[in-house]
């Protein structure tokens, strides 16, 4: 692997390890985050539902962009979006700002898929397996370290540092990958170059609607009164739309 390719691989690994550590640290830090932002259990549940919704929509689209466009650029953009979400945590003082932070941070999940594909592309044929092993090992190490060290970081830098600290670490990596010269796309479009027409935007939006309906139904199904009626209406609409989405995906 050349020096330039090694720097690209290192940037991808460092950035993804930082966000993996953040995600792992959220498990022991959940109560502190709720207390710091004065969230109720219901508000925290809605933010978590919004995260799940955006991950389900964005991750496949980001992964497909990595197939169509230069992986370095796609990785740089998705990491940049995640970094913006992490840095926004500095000023997160309301439910809306926290939801916006978490929504932007979900871009790192799609970036992980692109990073793995980029590492496979950068590594020589006889070292592809070892490169993937290094990546997986580093991710596992940082995830374990975050579980043990989350309390120390929060005591030293504050609870919201769990979001902005990984963003600070990943931002130089995103800038490095973004400044690298673009490589030709592997999958040409019908017009001779990469294009958005190859992305299943319609399918992604339909999936988002279906997941939103399911999320609303699960939140209100046992609430009673008109809210239970709303939940049943969402489930009915979901049942009507689901065959259309399945048919669109088959075609």
PDB file of N, CA, C and O in Angstrom, residues 4-18 75 79 115 118-119 122 135 169-178 180:
ATOM      1  N   UNK A   4       0.145   7.434   0.295  1.00  0.00           N
ATOM      2  CA  UNK A   4      -1.115   8.169   0.176  1.00  0.00           C
ATOM      3  C   UNK A   4      -2.302   7.275   0.525  1.00  0.00           C
ATOM      4  O   UNK A   4      -3.225   7.689   1.239  1.00  0.00           O
ATOM      5  N   UNK A   5      -2.271   6.045   0.034  1.00  0.00           N
ATOM      6  CA  UNK A   5      -3.355   5.115   0.341  1.00  0.00           C
ATOM      7  C   UNK A   5      -3.381   4.784   1.839  1.00  0.00           C
ATOM      8  O   UNK A   5      -4.450   4.617   2.425  1.00  0.00           O
ATOM      9  N   UNK A   6      -2.204   4.695   2.445  1.00  0.00           N
ATOM     10  CA  UNK A   6      -2.146   4.418   3.884  1.00  0.00           C
ATOM     11  C   UNK A   6      -2.771   5.556   4.684  1.00  0.00           C
ATOM     12  O   UNK A   6      -3.483   5.320   5.671  1.00  0.00           O
ATOM     13  N   UNK A   7      -2.509   6.803   4.273  1.00  0.00           N
ATOM     14  CA  UNK A   7      -3.114   7.948   4.951  1.00  0.00           C
ATOM     15  C   UNK A   7      -4.631   7.924   4.800  1.00  0.00           C
ATOM     16  O   UNK A   7      -5.370   8.229   5.753  1.00  0.00           O
ATOM     17  N   UNK A   8      -5.119   7.578   3.601  1.00  0.00           N
ATOM     18  CA  UNK A   8      -6.564   7.494   3.383  1.00  0.00           C
ATOM     19  C   UNK A   8      -7.184   6.428   4.289  1.00  0.00           C
ATOM     20  O   UNK A   8      -8.233   6.646   4.905  1.00  0.00           O
ATOM     21  N   UNK A   9      -6.545   5.273   4.352  1.00  0.00           N
ATOM     22  CA  UNK A   9      -7.049   4.185   5.189  1.00  0.00           C
ATOM     23  C   UNK A   9      -7.036   4.581   6.662  1.00  0.00           C
ATOM     24  O   UNK A   9      -7.992   4.317   7.401  1.00  0.00           O
ATOM     25  N   UNK A  10      -5.956   5.227   7.101  1.00  0.00           N
ATOM     26  CA  UNK A  10      -5.859   5.643   8.500  1.00  0.00           C
ATOM     27  C   UNK A  10      -6.934   6.667   8.843  1.00  0.00           C
ATOM     28  O   UNK A  10      -7.537   6.617   9.930  1.00  0.00           O
ATOM     29  N   UNK A  11      -7.194   7.598   7.927  1.00  0.00           N
ATOM     30  CA  UNK A  11      -8.234   8.605   8.162  1.00  0.00           C
ATOM     31  C   UNK A  11      -9.600   7.953   8.329  1.00  0.00           C
ATOM     32  O   UNK A  11     -10.379   8.311   9.228  1.00  0.00           O
ATOM     33  N   UNK A  12      -9.903   6.990   7.461  1.00  0.00           N
ATOM     34  CA  UNK A  12     -11.189   6.298   7.553  1.00  0.00           C
ATOM     35  C   UNK A  12     -11.314   5.536   8.870  1.00  0.00           C
ATOM     36  O   UNK A  12     -12.356   5.577   9.536  1.00  0.00           O
ATOM     37  N   UNK A  13     -10.248   4.850   9.267  1.00  0.00           N
ATOM     38  CA  UNK A  13     -10.297   4.048  10.496  1.00  0.00           C
ATOM     39  C   UNK A  13     -10.429   4.933  11.731  1.00  0.00           C
ATOM     40  O   UNK A  13     -11.243   4.671  12.628  1.00  0.00           O
ATOM     41  N   UNK A  14      -9.647   6.006  11.798  1.00  0.00           N
ATOM     42  CA  UNK A  14      -9.681   6.892  12.963  1.00  0.00           C
ATOM     43  C   UNK A  14     -11.064   7.520  13.124  1.00  0.00           C
ATOM     44  O   UNK A  14     -11.636   7.558  14.228  1.00  0.00           O
ATOM     45  N   UNK A  15     -11.629   8.018  12.028  1.00  0.00           N
ATOM     46  CA  UNK A  15     -12.933   8.677  12.096  1.00  0.00           C
ATOM     47  C   UNK A  15     -14.021   7.716  12.554  1.00  0.00           C
ATOM     48  O   UNK A  15     -14.833   8.039  13.433  1.00  0.00           O
ATOM     49  N   UNK A  16     -14.031   6.514  11.979  1.00  0.00           N
ATOM     50  CA  UNK A  16     -15.070   5.556  12.338  1.00  0.00           C
ATOM     51  C   UNK A  16     -14.889   5.031  13.756  1.00  0.00           C
ATOM     52  O   UNK A  16     -15.874   4.776  14.458  1.00  0.00           O
ATOM     53  N   UNK A  17     -13.643   4.889  14.204  1.00  0.00           N
ATOM     54  CA  UNK A  17     -13.413   4.469  15.583  1.00  0.00           C
ATOM     55  C   UNK A  17     -13.922   5.522  16.569  1.00  0.00           C
ATOM     56  O   UNK A  17     -14.469   5.178  17.628  1.00  0.00           O
ATOM     57  N   UNK A  18     -13.743   6.793  16.235  1.00  0.00           N
ATOM     58  CA  UNK A  18     -14.209   7.867  17.113  1.00  0.00           C
ATOM     59  C   UNK A  18     -15.723   7.821  17.279  1.00  0.00           C
ATOM     60  O   UNK A  18     -16.252   7.916  18.399  1.00  0.00           O
ATOM     61  N   UNK A  75     -17.392   9.432   1.674  1.00  0.00           N
ATOM     62  CA  UNK A  75     -17.018   9.260   3.074  1.00  0.00           C
ATOM     63  C   UNK A  75     -16.761  10.616   3.727  1.00  0.00           C
ATOM     64  O   UNK A  75     -17.173  10.845   4.881  1.00  0.00           O
ATOM     65  N   UNK A  79     -19.070  11.883   6.799  1.00  0.00           N
ATOM     66  CA  UNK A  79     -18.384  12.176   8.055  1.00  0.00           C
ATOM     67  C   UNK A  79     -18.530  13.649   8.430  1.00  0.00           C
ATOM     68  O   UNK A  79     -18.665  13.985   9.615  1.00  0.00           O
ATOM     69  N   UNK A 115     -16.631   3.158   4.365  1.00  0.00           N
ATOM     70  CA  UNK A 115     -15.250   3.028   4.832  1.00  0.00           C
ATOM     71  C   UNK A 115     -14.734   1.611   4.637  1.00  0.00           C
ATOM     72  O   UNK A 115     -13.586   1.402   4.216  1.00  0.00           O
ATOM     73  N   UNK A 118     -14.017   1.185   1.043  1.00  0.00           N
ATOM     74  CA  UNK A 118     -12.822   1.931   0.657  1.00  0.00           C
ATOM     75  C   UNK A 118     -11.558   1.197   1.086  1.00  0.00           C
ATOM     76  O   UNK A 118     -10.580   1.137   0.325  1.00  0.00           O
ATOM     77  N   UNK A 119     -11.562   0.617   2.269  1.00  0.00           N
ATOM     78  CA  UNK A 119     -10.399  -0.131   2.731  1.00  0.00           C
ATOM     79  C   UNK A 119     -10.132  -1.334   1.837  1.00  0.00           C
ATOM     80  O   UNK A 119      -8.975  -1.647   1.533  1.00  0.00           O
ATOM     81  N   UNK A 122      -8.483   0.047  -1.255  1.00  0.00           N
ATOM     82  CA  UNK A 122      -7.139   0.589  -1.082  1.00  0.00           C
ATOM     83  C   UNK A 122      -6.092  -0.495  -0.846  1.00  0.00           C
ATOM     84  O   UNK A 122      -4.949  -0.363  -1.272  1.00  0.00           O
ATOM     85  N   UNK A 135      -9.297  -3.035  10.777  1.00  0.00           N
ATOM     86  CA  UNK A 135     -10.431  -2.128  10.951  1.00  0.00           C
ATOM     87  C   UNK A 135     -11.389  -2.661  12.020  1.00  0.00           C
ATOM     88  O   UNK A 135     -11.773  -1.939  12.949  1.00  0.00           O
ATOM     89  N   UNK A 169     -12.215  14.793  16.643  1.00  0.00           N
ATOM     90  CA  UNK A 169     -11.229  13.817  16.183  1.00  0.00           C
ATOM     91  C   UNK A 169     -11.457  13.421  14.725  1.00  0.00           C
ATOM     92  O   UNK A 169     -10.495  13.190  13.975  1.00  0.00           O
ATOM     93  N   UNK A 170     -12.729  13.335  14.325  1.00  0.00           N
ATOM     94  CA  UNK A 170     -13.045  12.862  12.971  1.00  0.00           C
ATOM     95  C   UNK A 170     -12.981  13.966  11.927  1.00  0.00           C
ATOM     96  O   UNK A 170     -12.800  13.676  10.739  1.00  0.00           O
ATOM     97  N   UNK A 171     -13.120  15.224  12.344  1.00  0.00           N
ATOM     98  CA  UNK A 171     -13.176  16.323  11.373  1.00  0.00           C
ATOM     99  C   UNK A 171     -11.915  16.431  10.516  1.00  0.00           C
ATOM    100  O   UNK A 171     -12.025  16.564   9.286  1.00  0.00           O
ATOM    101  N   UNK A 172     -10.688  16.374  11.079  1.00  0.00           N
ATOM    102  CA  UNK A 172      -9.498  16.411  10.211  1.00  0.00           C
ATOM    103  C   UNK A 172      -9.454  15.252   9.227  1.00  0.00           C
ATOM    104  O   UNK A 172      -8.973  15.413   8.096  1.00  0.00           O
ATOM    105  N   UNK A 173      -9.960  14.100   9.631  1.00  0.00           N
ATOM    106  CA  UNK A 173      -9.989  12.936   8.733  1.00  0.00           C
ATOM    107  C   UNK A 173     -10.936  13.198   7.561  1.00  0.00           C
ATOM    108  O   UNK A 173     -10.619  12.871   6.410  1.00  0.00           O
ATOM    109  N   UNK A 174     -12.094  13.792   7.866  1.00  0.00           N
ATOM    110  CA  UNK A 174     -13.056  14.108   6.804  1.00  0.00           C
ATOM    111  C   UNK A 174     -12.469  15.132   5.835  1.00  0.00           C
ATOM    112  O   UNK A 174     -12.637  15.020   4.615  1.00  0.00           O
ATOM    113  N   UNK A 175     -11.769  16.125   6.371  1.00  0.00           N
ATOM    114  CA  UNK A 175     -11.158  17.154   5.513  1.00  0.00           C
ATOM    115  C   UNK A 175     -10.088  16.529   4.627  1.00  0.00           C
ATOM    116  O   UNK A 175     -10.003  16.835   3.428  1.00  0.00           O
ATOM    117  N   UNK A 176      -9.272  15.657   5.191  1.00  0.00           N
ATOM    118  CA  UNK A 176      -8.226  14.984   4.404  1.00  0.00           C
ATOM    119  C   UNK A 176      -8.840  14.200   3.240  1.00  0.00           C
ATOM    120  O   UNK A 176      -8.382  14.312   2.093  1.00  0.00           O
ATOM    121  N   UNK A 177      -9.868  13.419   3.522  1.00  0.00           N
ATOM    122  CA  UNK A 177     -10.490  12.618   2.474  1.00  0.00           C
ATOM    123  C   UNK A 177     -11.183  13.493   1.440  1.00  0.00           C
ATOM    124  O   UNK A 177     -11.190  13.187   0.252  1.00  0.00           O
ATOM    125  N   UNK A 178     -11.746  14.609   1.880  1.00  0.00           N
ATOM    126  CA  UNK A 178     -12.429  15.508   0.954  1.00  0.00           C
ATOM    127  C   UNK A 178     -11.476  16.224   0.011  1.00  0.00           C
ATOM    128  O   UNK A 178     -11.853  16.560  -1.114  1.00  0.00           O
ATOM    129  N   UNK A 180      -8.709  14.947  -1.162  1.00  0.00           N
ATOM    130  CA  UNK A 180      -8.039  14.005  -2.055  1.00  0.00           C
ATOM    131  C   UNK A 180      -8.649  14.069  -3.441  1.00  0.00           C
ATOM    132  O   UNK A 180      -9.853  14.312  -3.607  1.00  0.00           O
TER     133      UNK A 180
END
